[in-house]
PDB file of C-alpha atoms in Angstrom:
ATOM      1  CA  GLU Q 222     -15.094  -4.742 -12.068  1.00  0.00           C
ATOM      2  CA  VAL Q 223     -11.773  -3.030 -11.440  1.00  0.00           C
ATOM      3  CA  GLN Q 224      -8.837  -5.344 -12.076  1.00  0.00           C
ATOM      4  CA  LEU Q 225      -5.089  -4.884 -11.795  1.00  0.00           C
ATOM      5  CA  LEU Q 226      -2.787  -7.567 -13.140  1.00  0.00           C
ATOM      6  CA  GLU Q 227       0.950  -7.333 -12.545  1.00  0.00           C
ATOM      7  CA  SER Q 228       3.526  -9.113 -14.652  1.00  0.00           C
ATOM      8  CA  GLY Q 229       7.239  -9.055 -15.368  1.00  0.00           C
ATOM      9  CA  GLY Q 230       8.626 -10.395 -12.125  1.00  0.00           C
ATOM     10  CA  GLY Q 231      11.290 -13.066 -11.993  1.00  0.00           C
ATOM     11  CA  LEU Q 232      14.854 -13.903 -11.042  1.00  0.00           C
ATOM     12  CA  VAL Q 233      17.512 -11.334 -11.881  1.00  0.00           C
ATOM     13  CA  GLN Q 234      21.169 -11.001 -10.922  1.00  0.00           C
ATOM     14  CA  PRO Q 235      22.409  -8.149  -8.740  1.00  0.00           C
ATOM     15  CA  GLY Q 236      23.022  -5.108 -10.889  1.00  0.00           C
ATOM     16  CA  GLY Q 237      20.485  -6.257 -13.449  1.00  0.00           C
ATOM     17  CA  SER Q 238      17.277  -4.694 -14.694  1.00  0.00           C
ATOM     18  CA  LEU Q 239      13.627  -5.673 -14.858  1.00  0.00           C
ATOM     19  CA  ARG Q 240      10.455  -3.958 -16.019  1.00  0.00           C
ATOM     20  CA  LEU Q 241       7.196  -4.623 -14.241  1.00  0.00           C
ATOM     21  CA  SER Q 242       3.836  -3.995 -15.853  1.00  0.00           C
ATOM     22  CA  CYS Q 243       0.389  -3.578 -14.352  1.00  0.00           C
ATOM     23  CA  ALA Q 244      -2.524  -3.974 -16.744  1.00  0.00           C
ATOM     24  CA  ALA Q 245      -5.618  -2.136 -15.565  1.00  0.00           C
ATOM     25  CA  SER Q 246      -9.235  -2.634 -16.545  1.00  0.00           C
ATOM     26  CA  GLY Q 247     -12.713  -1.711 -15.389  1.00  0.00           C
ATOM     27  CA  PHE Q 248     -12.121   2.021 -14.876  1.00  0.00           C
ATOM     28  CA  THR Q 249     -10.959   5.160 -16.688  1.00  0.00           C
ATOM     29  CA  PHE Q 250      -7.257   4.641 -16.137  1.00  0.00           C
ATOM     30  CA  SER Q 251      -6.113   8.229 -16.738  1.00  0.00           C
ATOM     31  CA  ASN Q 252      -8.428   9.533 -14.016  1.00  0.00           C
ATOM     32  CA  PHE Q 253      -6.521   7.878 -11.187  1.00  0.00           C
ATOM     33  CA  ALA Q 254      -3.076   8.039  -9.633  1.00  0.00           C
ATOM     34  CA  MET Q 255      -1.316   4.694  -9.455  1.00  0.00           C
ATOM     35  CA  TYR Q 256       1.167   3.211  -7.011  1.00  0.00           C
ATOM     36  CA  TRP Q 257       3.767   0.512  -6.580  1.00  0.00           C
ATOM     37  CA  VAL Q 258       4.136  -1.013  -3.114  1.00  0.00           C
ATOM     38  CA  ARG Q 259       6.459  -3.894  -2.270  1.00  0.00           C
ATOM     39  CA  GLN Q 260       6.729  -6.502   0.443  1.00  0.00           C
ATOM     40  CA  ALA Q 261       9.979  -8.323   1.159  1.00  0.00           C
ATOM     41  CA  PRO Q 262       9.605 -11.938   2.313  1.00  0.00           C
ATOM     42  CA  GLY Q 263       8.203 -11.998   5.830  1.00  0.00           C
ATOM     43  CA  LYS Q 264       8.279  -8.200   6.088  1.00  0.00           C
ATOM     44  CA  GLY Q 265       5.814  -5.331   6.021  1.00  0.00           C
ATOM     45  CA  LEU Q 266       4.580  -3.135   3.206  1.00  0.00           C
ATOM     46  CA  GLU Q 267       6.927  -0.537   1.734  1.00  0.00           C
ATOM     47  CA  TRP Q 268       5.729   2.188  -0.640  1.00  0.00           C
ATOM     48  CA  VAL Q 269       7.963   2.359  -3.722  1.00  0.00           C
ATOM     49  CA  SER Q 270       6.605   4.908  -6.160  1.00  0.00           C
ATOM     50  CA  ALA Q 271       3.548   6.817  -7.307  1.00  0.00           C
ATOM     51  CA  ILE Q 272       2.418   8.594 -10.457  1.00  0.00           C
ATOM     52  CA  SER Q 273      -0.408  11.015 -11.110  1.00  0.00           C
ATOM     53  CA  GLY Q 274      -3.180  10.252 -13.559  1.00  0.00           C
ATOM     54  CA  SER Q 275      -1.638  12.375 -16.297  1.00  0.00           C
ATOM     55  CA  GLY Q 276       1.822  10.957 -15.637  1.00  0.00           C
ATOM     56  CA  ARG Q 277       3.286  14.413 -15.139  1.00  0.00           C
ATOM     57  CA  SER Q 278       3.994  13.968 -11.415  1.00  0.00           C
ATOM     58  CA  THR Q 279       6.079  11.115 -10.065  1.00  0.00           C
ATOM     59  CA  TYR Q 280       7.331  10.274  -6.593  1.00  0.00           C
ATOM     60  CA  TYR Q 281       9.837   7.762  -5.264  1.00  0.00           C
ATOM     61  CA  ALA Q 282      10.951   6.266  -1.979  1.00  0.00           C
ATOM     62  CA  ASP Q 283      14.515   7.199  -1.096  1.00  0.00           C
ATOM     63  CA  SER Q 284      15.468   3.518  -1.272  1.00  0.00           C
ATOM     64  CA  VAL Q 285      14.776   3.376  -5.027  1.00  0.00           C
ATOM     65  CA  LYS Q 286      15.327   6.966  -6.154  1.00  0.00           C
ATOM     66  CA  GLY Q 287      17.693   7.125  -9.100  1.00  0.00           C
ATOM     67  CA  ARG Q 288      17.332   3.403  -9.833  1.00  0.00           C
ATOM     68  CA  PHE Q 289      13.618   2.901 -10.476  1.00  0.00           C
ATOM     69  CA  THR Q 290      11.371   4.773 -12.908  1.00  0.00           C
ATOM     70  CA  ILE Q 291       7.591   4.752 -12.802  1.00  0.00           C
ATOM     71  CA  SER Q 292       5.605   5.493 -15.946  1.00  0.00           C
ATOM     72  CA  ARG Q 293       2.213   4.883 -17.465  1.00  0.00           C
ATOM     73  CA  ASP Q 294       0.662   4.528 -20.894  1.00  0.00           C
ATOM     74  CA  ASN Q 295      -2.880   5.804 -20.592  1.00  0.00           C
ATOM     75  CA  ALA Q 296      -3.703   4.658 -24.110  1.00  0.00           C
ATOM     76  CA  LYS Q 297      -2.801   1.095 -23.128  1.00  0.00           C
ATOM     77  CA  ASN Q 298      -4.177   1.283 -19.569  1.00  0.00           C
ATOM     78  CA  THR Q 299      -0.853   0.073 -18.267  1.00  0.00           C
ATOM     79  CA  LEU Q 300       1.429   1.095 -15.417  1.00  0.00           C
ATOM     80  CA  TYR Q 301       5.144   0.332 -15.489  1.00  0.00           C
ATOM     81  CA  LEU Q 302       8.068   0.161 -13.110  1.00  0.00           C
ATOM     82  CA  GLN Q 303      11.510   0.090 -14.696  1.00  0.00           C
ATOM     83  CA  MET Q 304      13.971  -1.248 -12.149  1.00  0.00           C
ATOM     84  CA  ASN Q 305      17.708  -0.832 -12.735  1.00  0.00           C
ATOM     85  CA  SER Q 306      20.790  -1.555 -10.639  1.00  0.00           C
ATOM     86  CA  LEU Q 307      18.841  -4.121  -8.687  1.00  0.00           C
ATOM     87  CA  ARG Q 308      20.114  -5.208  -5.279  1.00  0.00           C
ATOM     88  CA  GLY Q 309      19.347  -8.093  -2.977  1.00  0.00           C
ATOM     89  CA  ASP Q 310      17.201  -5.921  -0.750  1.00  0.00           C
ATOM     90  CA  ASP Q 311      14.915  -5.227  -3.712  1.00  0.00           C
ATOM     91  CA  THR Q 312      13.725  -8.827  -3.474  1.00  0.00           C
ATOM     92  CA  ALA Q 313      10.006  -8.601  -2.786  1.00  0.00           C
ATOM     93  CA  VAL Q 314       6.501  -9.070  -4.052  1.00  0.00           C
ATOM     94  CA  TYR Q 315       5.621  -5.922  -5.967  1.00  0.00           C
ATOM     95  CA  TYR Q 316       1.994  -4.799  -5.890  1.00  0.00           C
ATOM     96  CA  CYS Q 317       0.393  -2.163  -8.046  1.00  0.00           C
ATOM     97  CA  ALA Q 318      -2.492  -0.268  -6.515  1.00  0.00           C
ATOM     98  CA  LYS Q 319      -4.974   2.341  -7.660  1.00  0.00           C
ATOM     99  CA  SER Q 320      -5.854   5.563  -5.929  1.00  0.00           C
ATOM    100  CA  ALA Q 321      -9.389   5.089  -4.712  1.00  0.00           C
ATOM    101  CA  ILE Q 322     -10.652   8.519  -5.738  1.00  0.00           C
ATOM    102  CA  ALA Q 323      -8.061  10.868  -7.194  1.00  0.00           C
ATOM    103  CA  ALA Q 324      -5.874  11.642 -10.169  1.00  0.00           C
ATOM    104  CA  ALA Q 325      -3.424  13.368  -7.870  1.00  0.00           C
ATOM    105  CA  VAL Q 326      -1.091  11.486  -5.586  1.00  0.00           C
ATOM    106  CA  MET Q 327      -2.616  12.146  -2.181  1.00  0.00           C
ATOM    107  CA  ALA Q 328      -3.780  10.451   0.963  1.00  0.00           C
ATOM    108  CA  ALA Q 329      -7.487  10.955   0.456  1.00  0.00           C
ATOM    109  CA  GLY Q 330      -9.403   7.834  -0.404  1.00  0.00           C
ATOM    110  CA  GLY Q 331      -6.566   5.408   0.154  1.00  0.00           C
ATOM    111  CA  LEU Q 332      -5.297   2.736  -2.219  1.00  0.00           C
ATOM    112  CA  ASP Q 333      -7.962   0.491  -3.644  1.00  0.00           C
ATOM    113  CA  PRO Q 334      -7.795  -2.040  -5.110  1.00  0.00           C
ATOM    114  CA  TRP Q 335      -4.443  -3.804  -5.174  1.00  0.00           C
ATOM    115  CA  GLY Q 336      -3.225  -6.325  -7.699  1.00  0.00           C
ATOM    116  CA  GLN Q 337      -2.203  -9.840  -6.743  1.00  0.00           C
ATOM    117  CA  GLY Q 338       1.496  -8.976  -6.899  1.00  0.00           C
ATOM    118  CA  THR Q 339       4.513 -10.196  -8.846  1.00  0.00           C
ATOM    119  CA  LEU Q 340       7.632 -11.631  -7.222  1.00  0.00           C
ATOM    120  CA  VAL Q 341      11.026 -10.134  -7.956  1.00  0.00           C
ATOM    121  CA  THR Q 342      14.032 -12.092  -6.750  1.00  0.00           C
ATOM    122  CA  VAL Q 343      17.479 -10.527  -6.966  1.00  0.00           C
ATOM    123  CA  SER Q 344      20.129 -13.169  -6.523  1.00  0.00           C
ATOM    124  CA  SER Q 345      23.231 -14.568  -8.177  1.00  0.00           C
TER     125      SER Q 345
ATOM    126  CA  GLN R  99      12.348   1.518  10.849  1.00  0.00           C
ATOM    127  CA  SER R 100       8.921   2.559   9.641  1.00  0.00           C
ATOM    128  CA  VAL R 101       7.890   6.218   9.707  1.00  0.00           C
ATOM    129  CA  LEU R 102       4.565   5.227  11.274  1.00  0.00           C
ATOM    130  CA  THR R 103       4.728   3.188  14.484  1.00  0.00           C
ATOM    131  CA  GLN R 104       2.380   0.271  15.116  1.00  0.00           C
ATOM    132  CA  PRO R 105       2.519  -2.458  17.769  1.00  0.00           C
ATOM    133  CA  PRO R 106       3.981  -5.619  16.213  1.00  0.00           C
ATOM    134  CA  SER R 107       1.188  -7.803  17.515  1.00  0.00           C
ATOM    135  CA  VAL R 108      -2.114  -7.811  19.358  1.00  0.00           C
ATOM    136  CA  SER R 109      -4.308 -10.671  20.427  1.00  0.00           C
ATOM    137  CA  ALA R 110      -7.789 -11.206  21.769  1.00  0.00           C
ATOM    138  CA  THR R 111     -10.456 -13.873  21.961  1.00  0.00           C
ATOM    139  CA  PRO R 112     -13.450 -14.253  19.661  1.00  0.00           C
ATOM    140  CA  GLY R 113     -16.172 -11.724  20.342  1.00  0.00           C
ATOM    141  CA  GLN R 114     -13.873  -9.264  22.062  1.00  0.00           C
ATOM    142  CA  LYS R 115     -12.735  -5.844  20.879  1.00  0.00           C
ATOM    143  CA  VAL R 116      -9.214  -4.873  19.929  1.00  0.00           C
ATOM    144  CA  THR R 117      -7.557  -1.610  18.979  1.00  0.00           C
ATOM    145  CA  ILE R 118      -4.423  -1.048  16.913  1.00  0.00           C
ATOM    146  CA  SER R 119      -2.556   2.224  17.193  1.00  0.00           C
ATOM    147  CA  CYS R 120      -0.624   4.094  14.542  1.00  0.00           C
ATOM    148  CA  SER R 121       1.669   6.875  15.678  1.00  0.00           C
ATOM    149  CA  GLY R 122       3.081   9.445  13.311  1.00  0.00           C
ATOM    150  CA  THR R 123       4.161  13.048  13.202  1.00  0.00           C
ATOM    151  CA  SER R 124       2.875  16.478  12.293  1.00  0.00           C
ATOM    152  CA  SER R 125       4.008  16.007   8.691  1.00  0.00           C
ATOM    153  CA  ASN R 126       2.051  12.825   8.060  1.00  0.00           C
ATOM    154  CA  VAL R 127      -0.745  11.614  10.369  1.00  0.00           C
ATOM    155  CA  GLY R 128      -1.116  15.069  11.869  1.00  0.00           C
ATOM    156  CA  ILE R 129      -2.209  16.716   8.628  1.00  0.00           C
ATOM    157  CA  ASN R 130      -3.193  13.993   6.158  1.00  0.00           C
ATOM    158  CA  PHE R 131      -5.846  11.321   5.900  1.00  0.00           C
ATOM    159  CA  VAL R 132      -4.987   7.898   7.294  1.00  0.00           C
ATOM    160  CA  SER R 133      -6.010   4.647   5.658  1.00  0.00           C
ATOM    161  CA  TRP R 134      -5.879   1.111   7.015  1.00  0.00           C
ATOM    162  CA  TYR R 135      -5.269  -2.117   5.130  1.00  0.00           C
ATOM    163  CA  GLN R 136      -5.947  -5.730   5.983  1.00  0.00           C
ATOM    164  CA  GLN R 137      -3.690  -8.426   4.609  1.00  0.00           C
ATOM    165  CA  LEU R 138      -4.981 -11.935   5.099  1.00  0.00           C
ATOM    166  CA  PRO R 139      -2.373 -14.723   4.993  1.00  0.00           C
ATOM    167  CA  GLY R 140      -1.164 -15.301   1.455  1.00  0.00           C
ATOM    168  CA  SER R 141      -3.244 -12.491  -0.024  1.00  0.00           C
ATOM    169  CA  ALA R 142      -2.768  -8.970  -1.289  1.00  0.00           C
ATOM    170  CA  PRO R 143      -3.710  -6.083   1.022  1.00  0.00           C
ATOM    171  CA  THR R 144      -7.230  -4.680   0.880  1.00  0.00           C
ATOM    172  CA  LEU R 145      -8.512  -1.273   1.920  1.00  0.00           C
ATOM    173  CA  LEU R 146     -10.287  -1.411   5.269  1.00  0.00           C
ATOM    174  CA  ILE R 147     -10.628   2.228   6.342  1.00  0.00           C
ATOM    175  CA  TYR R 148      -9.969   5.421   4.405  1.00  0.00           C
ATOM    176  CA  ASP R 149      -9.982   9.125   5.273  1.00  0.00           C
ATOM    177  CA  ASN R 150      -9.390   8.276   8.957  1.00  0.00           C
ATOM    178  CA  ASN R 151     -12.793   6.780   9.662  1.00  0.00           C
ATOM    179  CA  LYS R 152     -14.679   5.839   6.492  1.00  0.00           C
ATOM    180  CA  ARG R 153     -15.424   2.281   5.449  1.00  0.00           C
ATOM    181  CA  PRO R 154     -15.484   1.169   1.799  1.00  0.00           C
ATOM    182  CA  SER R 155     -18.631  -0.583   0.726  1.00  0.00           C
ATOM    183  CA  GLY R 156     -18.626  -4.182   1.893  1.00  0.00           C
ATOM    184  CA  ILE R 157     -16.566  -3.568   5.010  1.00  0.00           C
ATOM    185  CA  PRO R 158     -18.638  -4.427   8.099  1.00  0.00           C
ATOM    186  CA  ASP R 159     -19.211  -1.818  10.784  1.00  0.00           C
ATOM    187  CA  ARG R 160     -17.246  -3.995  13.206  1.00  0.00           C
ATOM    188  CA  PHE R 161     -14.268  -2.135  11.782  1.00  0.00           C
ATOM    189  CA  SER R 162     -13.789   1.525  12.708  1.00  0.00           C
ATOM    190  CA  GLY R 163     -11.121   4.166  12.490  1.00  0.00           C
ATOM    191  CA  SER R 164     -10.324   7.347  14.351  1.00  0.00           C
ATOM    192  CA  LYS R 165      -7.607   9.971  14.483  1.00  0.00           C
ATOM    193  CA  SER R 166      -6.488  12.417  17.108  1.00  0.00           C
ATOM    194  CA  GLY R 167      -3.495  14.657  16.616  1.00  0.00           C
ATOM    195  CA  THR R 168      -0.618  12.586  15.324  1.00  0.00           C
ATOM    196  CA  SER R 169      -2.112   9.204  16.186  1.00  0.00           C
ATOM    197  CA  ALA R 170      -4.699   7.041  14.500  1.00  0.00           C
ATOM    198  CA  THR R 171      -6.499   3.976  15.765  1.00  0.00           C
ATOM    199  CA  LEU R 172      -8.161   0.996  14.141  1.00  0.00           C
ATOM    200  CA  GLY R 173     -10.870  -0.699  16.181  1.00  0.00           C
ATOM    201  CA  ILE R 174     -12.331  -4.126  15.577  1.00  0.00           C
ATOM    202  CA  THR R 175     -15.299  -5.355  17.595  1.00  0.00           C
ATOM    203  CA  GLY R 176     -16.923  -8.766  17.708  1.00  0.00           C
ATOM    204  CA  LEU R 177     -13.642 -10.430  16.758  1.00  0.00           C
ATOM    205  CA  GLN R 178     -13.830 -13.450  14.489  1.00  0.00           C
ATOM    206  CA  THR R 179     -11.189 -16.016  13.666  1.00  0.00           C
ATOM    207  CA  GLY R 180     -11.376 -14.785  10.095  1.00  0.00           C
ATOM    208  CA  ASP R 181     -10.044 -11.409  11.263  1.00  0.00           C
ATOM    209  CA  GLU R 182      -6.622 -12.952  11.864  1.00  0.00           C
ATOM    210  CA  ALA R 183      -4.424 -10.925   9.552  1.00  0.00           C
ATOM    211  CA  ASP R 184      -1.775  -8.266   9.350  1.00  0.00           C
ATOM    212  CA  TYR R 185      -3.039  -4.682   9.574  1.00  0.00           C
ATOM    213  CA  TYR R 186      -1.221  -1.653   8.221  1.00  0.00           C
ATOM    214  CA  CYS R 187      -1.809   2.076   8.535  1.00  0.00           C
ATOM    215  CA  ALA R 188      -0.640   4.462   5.839  1.00  0.00           C
ATOM    216  CA  THR R 189      -0.718   8.090   4.834  1.00  0.00           C
ATOM    217  CA  TRP R 190       1.071  10.753   2.800  1.00  0.00           C
ATOM    218  CA  ASP R 191       4.039  12.479   4.385  1.00  0.00           C
ATOM    219  CA  SER R 192       4.077  16.082   3.228  1.00  0.00           C
ATOM    220  CA  SER R 193       7.695  16.670   4.270  1.00  0.00           C
ATOM    221  CA  LEU R 194       9.048  13.564   2.549  1.00  0.00           C
ATOM    222  CA  SER R 195       6.668  13.824  -0.442  1.00  0.00           C
ATOM    223  CA  ALA R 196       6.183  10.122   0.021  1.00  0.00           C
ATOM    224  CA  TRP R 197       3.596   7.635   1.132  1.00  0.00           C
ATOM    225  CA  VAL R 198       4.511   6.027   4.444  1.00  0.00           C
ATOM    226  CA  PHE R 199       3.308   2.795   5.977  1.00  0.00           C
ATOM    227  CA  GLY R 200       3.327   1.492   9.501  1.00  0.00           C
ATOM    228  CA  GLY R 201       5.341  -1.619  10.220  1.00  0.00           C
ATOM    229  CA  GLY R 202       2.194  -3.691  10.480  1.00  0.00           C
ATOM    230  CA  THR R 203       0.374  -5.370  13.346  1.00  0.00           C
ATOM    231  CA  LYS R 204      -0.327  -9.075  13.434  1.00  0.00           C
ATOM    232  CA  LEU R 205      -3.737  -9.790  14.937  1.00  0.00           C
ATOM    233  CA  THR R 206      -4.181 -13.165  16.565  1.00  0.00           C
ATOM    234  CA  VAL R 207      -7.661 -14.280  17.540  1.00  0.00           C
ATOM    235  CA  LEU R 208      -7.096 -16.926  20.185  1.00  0.00           C
TER     236      LEU R 208
END
């Protein structure tokens, strides 16, 4: 069974940093692109970042470019999101998700499954 | 504002059919596969439709997807109270080099 388990969320002050992790199991991790998607309280889904299976290709939403860094350790089956210079509008539940079929970041196949999410709260 | 445009809400009665639209542009919906996600209250999103009109295993055929030009549509027939959820469309935007989501549509089954 494919499982994704996020961790690392919590309360952080504006300007601070946090690193999220997503532990994956039940599939060959390096064969699939991975994603971070967030959801602010009471709001819709917002794509944050994506990384190819090899880790060589990364993509970011304009809202986080230059502040967030996505990475992966294929030996540890773990996806990361390093978040720096955090702002109040970064407050959200952060989900990791797996590409359903591909190592490349692409639309085919969709995102499946998603983890249960980890809450990041940026507040003083 | 979301890159993909969805109606904020739709409603219908049990047993009826409902459709949810997703409008994009030639750089996203027009040239890339669209997927749809269901988010039940208090839960993480789950994949409902992928590649415009395909259903993952376990998704009942009451759910369907279609795409024409720069618009995609999710259809749900035989509505059940358990279908009450938020529904999101998504795709890759080739101009932005970014995934884009619709703003979400809240389905109420009266």
